[in-house]
Short mmCIF file of C-alpha atoms in Angstrom, two decimals:
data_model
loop_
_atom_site.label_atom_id
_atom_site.label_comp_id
_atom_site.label_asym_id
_atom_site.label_seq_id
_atom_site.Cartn_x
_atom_site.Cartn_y
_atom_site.Cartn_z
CA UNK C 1 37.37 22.17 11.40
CA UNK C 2 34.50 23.96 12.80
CA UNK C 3 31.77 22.61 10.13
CA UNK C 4 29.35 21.02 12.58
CA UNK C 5 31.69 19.75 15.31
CA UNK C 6 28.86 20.76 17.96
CA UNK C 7 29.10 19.10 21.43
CA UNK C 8 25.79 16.90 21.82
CA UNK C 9 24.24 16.61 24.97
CA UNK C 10 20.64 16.00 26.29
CA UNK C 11 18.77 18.84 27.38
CA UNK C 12 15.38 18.66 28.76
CA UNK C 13 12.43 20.88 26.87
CA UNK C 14 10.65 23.12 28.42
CA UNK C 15 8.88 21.91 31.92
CA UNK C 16 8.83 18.35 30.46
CA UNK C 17 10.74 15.58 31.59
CA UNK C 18 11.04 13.79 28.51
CA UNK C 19 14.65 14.21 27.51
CA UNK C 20 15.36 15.02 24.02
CA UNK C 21 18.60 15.25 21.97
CA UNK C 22 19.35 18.40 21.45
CA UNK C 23 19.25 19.61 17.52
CA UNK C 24 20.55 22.44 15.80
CA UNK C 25 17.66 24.13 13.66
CA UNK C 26 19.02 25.01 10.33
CA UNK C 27 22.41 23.52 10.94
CA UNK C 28 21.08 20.43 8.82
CA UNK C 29 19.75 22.73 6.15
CA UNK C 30 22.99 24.23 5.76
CA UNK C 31 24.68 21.32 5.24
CA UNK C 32 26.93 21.21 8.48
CA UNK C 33 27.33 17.25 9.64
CA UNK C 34 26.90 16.63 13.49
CA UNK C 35 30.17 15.44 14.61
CA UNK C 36 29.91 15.99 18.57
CA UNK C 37 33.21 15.79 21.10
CA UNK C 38 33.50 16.57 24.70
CA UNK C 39 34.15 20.41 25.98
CA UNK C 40 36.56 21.06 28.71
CA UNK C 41 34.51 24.00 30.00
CA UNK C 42 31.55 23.64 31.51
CA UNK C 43 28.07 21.58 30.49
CA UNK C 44 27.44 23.45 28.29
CA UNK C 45 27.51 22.85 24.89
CA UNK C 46 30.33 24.18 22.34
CA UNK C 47 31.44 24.89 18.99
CA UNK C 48 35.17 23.23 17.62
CA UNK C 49 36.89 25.81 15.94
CA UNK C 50 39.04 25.16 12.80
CA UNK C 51 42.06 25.41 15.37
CA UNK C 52 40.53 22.59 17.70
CA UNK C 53 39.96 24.61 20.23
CA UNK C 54 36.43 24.19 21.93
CA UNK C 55 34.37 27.24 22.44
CA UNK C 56 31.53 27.61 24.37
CA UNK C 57 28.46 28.91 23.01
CA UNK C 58 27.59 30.69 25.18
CA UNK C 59 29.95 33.90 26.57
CA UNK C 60 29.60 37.16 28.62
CA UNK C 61 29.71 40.33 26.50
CA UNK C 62 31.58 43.15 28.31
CA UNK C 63 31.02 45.95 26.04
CA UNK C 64 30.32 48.65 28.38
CA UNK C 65 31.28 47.14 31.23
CA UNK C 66 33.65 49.57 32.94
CA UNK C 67 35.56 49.57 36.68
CA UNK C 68 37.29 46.87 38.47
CA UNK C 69 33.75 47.04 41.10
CA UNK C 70 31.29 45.93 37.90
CA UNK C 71 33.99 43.80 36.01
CA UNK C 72 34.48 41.29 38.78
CA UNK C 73 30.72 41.54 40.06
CA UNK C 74 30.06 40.50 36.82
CA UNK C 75 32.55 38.00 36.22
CA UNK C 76 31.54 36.71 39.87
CA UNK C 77 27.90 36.24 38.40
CA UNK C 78 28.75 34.68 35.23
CA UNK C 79 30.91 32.11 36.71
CA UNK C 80 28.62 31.28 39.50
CA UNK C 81 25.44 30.98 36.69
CA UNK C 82 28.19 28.49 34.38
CA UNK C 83 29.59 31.04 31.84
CA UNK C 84 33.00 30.43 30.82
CA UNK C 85 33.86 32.12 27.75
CA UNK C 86 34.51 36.00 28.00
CA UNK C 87 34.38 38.69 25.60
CA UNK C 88 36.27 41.71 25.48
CA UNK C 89 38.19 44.54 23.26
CA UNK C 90 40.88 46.87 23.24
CA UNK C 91 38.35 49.48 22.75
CA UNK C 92 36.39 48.34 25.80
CA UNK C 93 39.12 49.47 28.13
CA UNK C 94 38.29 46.45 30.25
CA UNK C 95 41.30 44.06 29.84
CA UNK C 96 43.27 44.86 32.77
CA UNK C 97 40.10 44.50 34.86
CA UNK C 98 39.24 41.62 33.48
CA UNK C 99 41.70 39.76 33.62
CA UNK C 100 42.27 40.21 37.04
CA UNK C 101 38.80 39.55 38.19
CA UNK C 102 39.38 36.33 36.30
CA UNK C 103 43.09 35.35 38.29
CA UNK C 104 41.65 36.28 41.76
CA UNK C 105 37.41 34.43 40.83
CA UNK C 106 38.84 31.33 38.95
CA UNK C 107 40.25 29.75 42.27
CA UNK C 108 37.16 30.69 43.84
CA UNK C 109 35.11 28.29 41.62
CA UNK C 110 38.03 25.75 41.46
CA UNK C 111 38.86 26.28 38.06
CA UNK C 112 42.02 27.47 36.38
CA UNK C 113 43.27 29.54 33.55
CA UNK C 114 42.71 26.61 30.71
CA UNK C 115 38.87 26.32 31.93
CA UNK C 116 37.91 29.42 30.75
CA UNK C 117 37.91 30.99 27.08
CA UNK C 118 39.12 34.79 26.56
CA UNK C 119 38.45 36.65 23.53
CA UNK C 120 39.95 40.07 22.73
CA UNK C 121 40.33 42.67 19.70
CA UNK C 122 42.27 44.56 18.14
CA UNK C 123 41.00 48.04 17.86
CA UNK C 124 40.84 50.57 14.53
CA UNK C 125 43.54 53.02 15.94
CA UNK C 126 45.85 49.97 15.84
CA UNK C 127 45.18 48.53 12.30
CA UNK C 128 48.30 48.14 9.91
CA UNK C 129 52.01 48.80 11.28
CA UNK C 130 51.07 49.01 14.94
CA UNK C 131 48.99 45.67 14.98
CA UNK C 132 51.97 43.63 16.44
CA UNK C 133 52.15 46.39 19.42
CA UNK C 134 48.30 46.76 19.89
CA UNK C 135 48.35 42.87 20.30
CA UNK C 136 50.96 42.90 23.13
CA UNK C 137 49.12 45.36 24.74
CA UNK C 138 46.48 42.97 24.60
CA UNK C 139 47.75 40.35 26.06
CA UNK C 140 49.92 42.22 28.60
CA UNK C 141 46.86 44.34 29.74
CA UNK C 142 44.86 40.98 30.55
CA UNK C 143 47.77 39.29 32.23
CA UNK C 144 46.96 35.47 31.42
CA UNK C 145 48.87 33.94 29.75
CA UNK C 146 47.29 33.89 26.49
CA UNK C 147 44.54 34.90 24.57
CA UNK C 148 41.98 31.94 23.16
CA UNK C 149 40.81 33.84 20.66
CA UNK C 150 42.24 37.69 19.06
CA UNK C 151 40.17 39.59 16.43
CA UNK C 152 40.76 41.99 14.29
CA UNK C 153 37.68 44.55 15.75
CA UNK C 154 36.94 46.40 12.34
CA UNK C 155 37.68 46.22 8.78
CA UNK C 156 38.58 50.22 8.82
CA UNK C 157 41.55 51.80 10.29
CA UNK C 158 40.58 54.90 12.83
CA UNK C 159 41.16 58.15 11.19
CA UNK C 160 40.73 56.90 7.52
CA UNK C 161 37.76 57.68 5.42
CA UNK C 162 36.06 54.34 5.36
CA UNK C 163 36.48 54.01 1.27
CA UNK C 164 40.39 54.80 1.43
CA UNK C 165 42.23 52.17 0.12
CA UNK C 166 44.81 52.21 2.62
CA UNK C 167 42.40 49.86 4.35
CA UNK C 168 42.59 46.86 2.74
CA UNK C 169 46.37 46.44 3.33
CA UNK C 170 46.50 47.61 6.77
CA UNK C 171 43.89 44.56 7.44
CA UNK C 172 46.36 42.53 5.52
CA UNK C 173 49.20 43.87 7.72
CA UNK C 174 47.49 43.18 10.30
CA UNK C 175 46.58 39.71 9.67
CA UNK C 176 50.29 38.79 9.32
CA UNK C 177 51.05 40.02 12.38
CA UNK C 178 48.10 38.22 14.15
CA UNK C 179 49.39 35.14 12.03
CA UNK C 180 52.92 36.09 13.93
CA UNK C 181 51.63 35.63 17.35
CA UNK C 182 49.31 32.84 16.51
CA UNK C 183 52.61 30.70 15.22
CA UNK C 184 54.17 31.64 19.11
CA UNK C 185 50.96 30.27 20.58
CA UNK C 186 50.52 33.55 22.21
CA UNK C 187 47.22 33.75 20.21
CA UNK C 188 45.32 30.32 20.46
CA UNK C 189 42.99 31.19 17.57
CA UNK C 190 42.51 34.52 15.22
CA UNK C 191 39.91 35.93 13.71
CA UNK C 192 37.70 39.08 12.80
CA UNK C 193 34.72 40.70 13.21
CA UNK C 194 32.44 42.77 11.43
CA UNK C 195 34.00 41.92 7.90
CA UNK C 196 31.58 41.51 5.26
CA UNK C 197 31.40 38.87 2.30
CA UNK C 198 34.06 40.72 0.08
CA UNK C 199 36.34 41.39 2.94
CA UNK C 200 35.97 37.15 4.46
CA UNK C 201 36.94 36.64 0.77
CA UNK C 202 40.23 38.74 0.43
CA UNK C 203 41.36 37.26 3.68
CA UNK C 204 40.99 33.57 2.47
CA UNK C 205 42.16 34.30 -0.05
CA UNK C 206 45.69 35.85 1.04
CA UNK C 207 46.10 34.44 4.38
CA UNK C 208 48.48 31.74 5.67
CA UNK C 209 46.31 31.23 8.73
CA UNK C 210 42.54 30.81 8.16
CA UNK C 211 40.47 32.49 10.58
CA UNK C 212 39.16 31.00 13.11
CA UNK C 213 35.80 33.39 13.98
CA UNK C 214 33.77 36.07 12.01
CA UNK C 215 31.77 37.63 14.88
CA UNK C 216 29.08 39.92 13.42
CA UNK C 217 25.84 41.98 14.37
CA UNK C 218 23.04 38.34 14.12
CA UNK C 219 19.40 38.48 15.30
CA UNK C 220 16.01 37.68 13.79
CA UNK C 221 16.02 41.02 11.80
CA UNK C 222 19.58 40.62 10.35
CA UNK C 223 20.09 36.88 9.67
CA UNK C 224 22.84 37.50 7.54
CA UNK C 225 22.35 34.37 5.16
CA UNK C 226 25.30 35.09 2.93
CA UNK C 227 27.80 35.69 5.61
CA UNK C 228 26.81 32.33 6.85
CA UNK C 229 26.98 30.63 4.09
CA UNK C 230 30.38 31.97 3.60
CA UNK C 231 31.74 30.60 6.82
CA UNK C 232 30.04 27.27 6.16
CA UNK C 233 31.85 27.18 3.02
CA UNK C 234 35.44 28.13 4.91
CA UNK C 235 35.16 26.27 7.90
CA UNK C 236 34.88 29.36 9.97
CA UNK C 237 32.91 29.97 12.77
CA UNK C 238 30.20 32.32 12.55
CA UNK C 239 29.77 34.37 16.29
CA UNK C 240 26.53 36.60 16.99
CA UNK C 241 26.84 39.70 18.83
CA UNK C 242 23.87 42.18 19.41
CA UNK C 243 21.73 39.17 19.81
CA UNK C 244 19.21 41.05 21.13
CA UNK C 245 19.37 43.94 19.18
CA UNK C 246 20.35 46.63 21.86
CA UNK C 247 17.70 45.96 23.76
CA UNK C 248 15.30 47.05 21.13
CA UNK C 249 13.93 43.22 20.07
CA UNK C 250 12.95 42.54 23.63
CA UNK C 251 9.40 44.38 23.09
CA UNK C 252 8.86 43.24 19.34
CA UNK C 253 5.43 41.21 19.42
CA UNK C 254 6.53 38.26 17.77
CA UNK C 255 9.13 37.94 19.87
CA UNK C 256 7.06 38.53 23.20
CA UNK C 257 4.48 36.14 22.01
CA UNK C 258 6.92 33.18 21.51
CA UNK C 259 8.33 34.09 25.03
CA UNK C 260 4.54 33.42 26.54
CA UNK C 261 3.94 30.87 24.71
CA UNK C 262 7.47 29.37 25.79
CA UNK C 263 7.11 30.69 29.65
CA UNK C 264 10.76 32.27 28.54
CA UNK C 265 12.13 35.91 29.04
CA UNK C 266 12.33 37.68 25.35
CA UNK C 267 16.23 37.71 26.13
CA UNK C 268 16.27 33.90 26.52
CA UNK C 269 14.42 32.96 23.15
CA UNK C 270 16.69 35.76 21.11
CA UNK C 271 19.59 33.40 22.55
CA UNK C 272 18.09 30.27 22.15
CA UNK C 273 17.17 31.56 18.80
CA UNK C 274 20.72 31.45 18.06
CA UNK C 275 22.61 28.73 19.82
CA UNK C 276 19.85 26.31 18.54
CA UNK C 277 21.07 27.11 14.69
CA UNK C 278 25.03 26.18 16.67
CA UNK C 279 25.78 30.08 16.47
CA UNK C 280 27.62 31.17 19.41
CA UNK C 281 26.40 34.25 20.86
CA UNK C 282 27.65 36.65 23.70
CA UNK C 283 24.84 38.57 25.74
CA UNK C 284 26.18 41.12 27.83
CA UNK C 285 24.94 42.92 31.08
CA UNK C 286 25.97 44.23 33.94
CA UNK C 287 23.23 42.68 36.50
CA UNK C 288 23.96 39.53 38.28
CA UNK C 289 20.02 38.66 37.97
CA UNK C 290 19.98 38.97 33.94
CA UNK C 291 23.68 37.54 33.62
CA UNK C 292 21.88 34.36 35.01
CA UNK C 293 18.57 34.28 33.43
CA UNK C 294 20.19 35.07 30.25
CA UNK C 295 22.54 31.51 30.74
CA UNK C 296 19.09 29.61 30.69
CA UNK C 297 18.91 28.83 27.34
CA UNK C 298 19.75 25.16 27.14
CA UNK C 299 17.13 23.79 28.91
CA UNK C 300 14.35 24.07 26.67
CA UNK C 301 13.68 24.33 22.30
CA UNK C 302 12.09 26.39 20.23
CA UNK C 303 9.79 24.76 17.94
CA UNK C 304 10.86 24.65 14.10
CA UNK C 305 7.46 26.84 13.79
CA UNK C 306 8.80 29.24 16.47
CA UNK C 307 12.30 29.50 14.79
CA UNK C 308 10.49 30.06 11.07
CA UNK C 309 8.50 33.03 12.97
CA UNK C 310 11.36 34.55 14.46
CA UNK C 311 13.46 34.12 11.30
CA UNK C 312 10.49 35.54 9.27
CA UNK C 313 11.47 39.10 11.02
CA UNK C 314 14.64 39.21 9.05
CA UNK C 315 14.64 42.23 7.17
CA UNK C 316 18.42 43.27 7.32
CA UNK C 317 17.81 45.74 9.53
CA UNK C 318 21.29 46.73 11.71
CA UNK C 319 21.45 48.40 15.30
CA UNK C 320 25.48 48.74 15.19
CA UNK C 321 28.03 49.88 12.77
CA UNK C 322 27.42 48.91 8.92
CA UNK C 323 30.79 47.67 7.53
CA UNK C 324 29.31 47.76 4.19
CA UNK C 325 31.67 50.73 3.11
CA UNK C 326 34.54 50.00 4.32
CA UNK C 327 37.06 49.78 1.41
#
């Protein structure tokens, strides 16, 4: 299961020399045991999910990213800086491009289909009866294979009210057909994002298959304690996305005093903020430049006072959607 099964590797801190063993801040505190096994990716470390799968924990985000021309420049990039999980959606209109960056780049960097972690999701408009069909498309429209890991995108279904309770059985219907895929090994692991505490509840509490991955909004303002705890408690994963807030936490002071202090881009300590408790995260950009800098985040630790400063902005503030609502 995923409860602390963190790859362990040395990692040097800072400009020193002295190695030290890497830690997970807060992983201890919440109980999680250290159990570390080897990754089949890169060097970088991972997370085991409840499946077995390894995933790294570090990904490129490709929200936004749009056109065959940015897709594979960025995929180029984030293979050449050591990235090799990537994370996309129905509702990014990306799949087709990138999976086929990825088939024509993977050779390039000798590496093949199983060294390399693809997440998708399932958007709103396909919630309930047309789940089954919006997964195919999924999988057809990225052309490899499989899919590591599928998600159910949002807890609402496009064109419903968010309090209409329709909702909560067209997540259920789409869960089973998720669960339907999974069993064909079409879907290596299944999960959702942006479900809150009551909504991880009605899952586990229906489902046949566990999920794998909650990926929701996570950064020093929104620390999300409970939903944490929640996924400690069910062996799930918790993912970060919007690690750095939109862009908006790169000028907060705190945050651009610990990046002096650290010689370390704002970007990098937001990420190190998070793969240092063992959450994965998935920065996204378009520019070759940041899509390396931003991968620079196991070569150095924050200090526990750094990571009780940055935590100490938590105020449950949100820059996305607020599933809150949702039915």
């Amino acid at each position: 299961m995923f409860v602390g099964n963190f790859t362990h590797m040395p990692l040097r801190c800072g400009n020193s020399n002295e190695i030290i063993e890497w830690s997970l801040h807060a992983a201890t505190e919440l109980g999680f045991p250290h159990q570390m096994s080897p990754t089949p990716f890169s060097s970088w470390p991972s997370v085991a999910l409840n499946t077995g799968l390894q995933m790294p924990l570090l990904g490129l985000g490709t929200y936004k990213l749009c056109g065959p021309e940015d897709v594979r420049r960025a995929v180029d990039a984030a293979l050449a800086a050591g990235y090799r999980a990537f994370d996309s959606a129905a509702v990014y209109r990306n799949e087709a491009d990138l999976g086929k960056a990825l088939r024509e780049l993977l050779p390039k960097y000798g590496l093949t289909r199983e060294d390399v972690f693809i997440t998708s999701k399932l958007g709103p408009k396909d919630q309930g009866e047309k789940a089954m069909e919006g997964a195919l498309h999924s999988l057809a429209q990225l052309d490899l294979g499989y899919i590591d890991l599928y998600l159910i995108h949002w807890p609402g279904t496009q064109g419903l009210p968010v309090a209409d309770e329709r909702n909560p059985g067209n997540r259920a219907q789409s869960w089973a057909s998720l669960e339907e895929l999974h069993g064909q090994g079409k879907l290596k692991a299944i999960g959702v994002s942006n479900y809150t505490a009551a909504h991880m509840t009605a899952l586990m509490q229906s489902c046949k298959v566990p999920p794998a991955v909650l990926q929701a909004e996570f950064h020093p303002r929104l620390c999300q304690p409970e939903l944490r705890s929640l996924c400690a408690q069910y062996g799930v994963c918790f993912q970060a996305y919007s690690s750095l807030g939109k862009g908006e936490l790169l000028a907060d002071p705190v945050i651009l005093e610990v990046a002096k202090n650290c010689e370390r881009t704002p970007a990098q300590v937001l990420l190190r903020w998070a793969v240092q408790q063992g959450v994965p995260a998935l920065p996204k950009s378009s520019n070759p430049e940041r899509i390396m800098r931003n991968a620079e985040v196991f070569d150095f630790t924050l200090s526990d006072a750094d990571m009780d400063r940055l935590s100490a902005l938590d105020c449950g503030h949100r820059f996305c959607w607020d599933p809150s609502e949702v039915a």
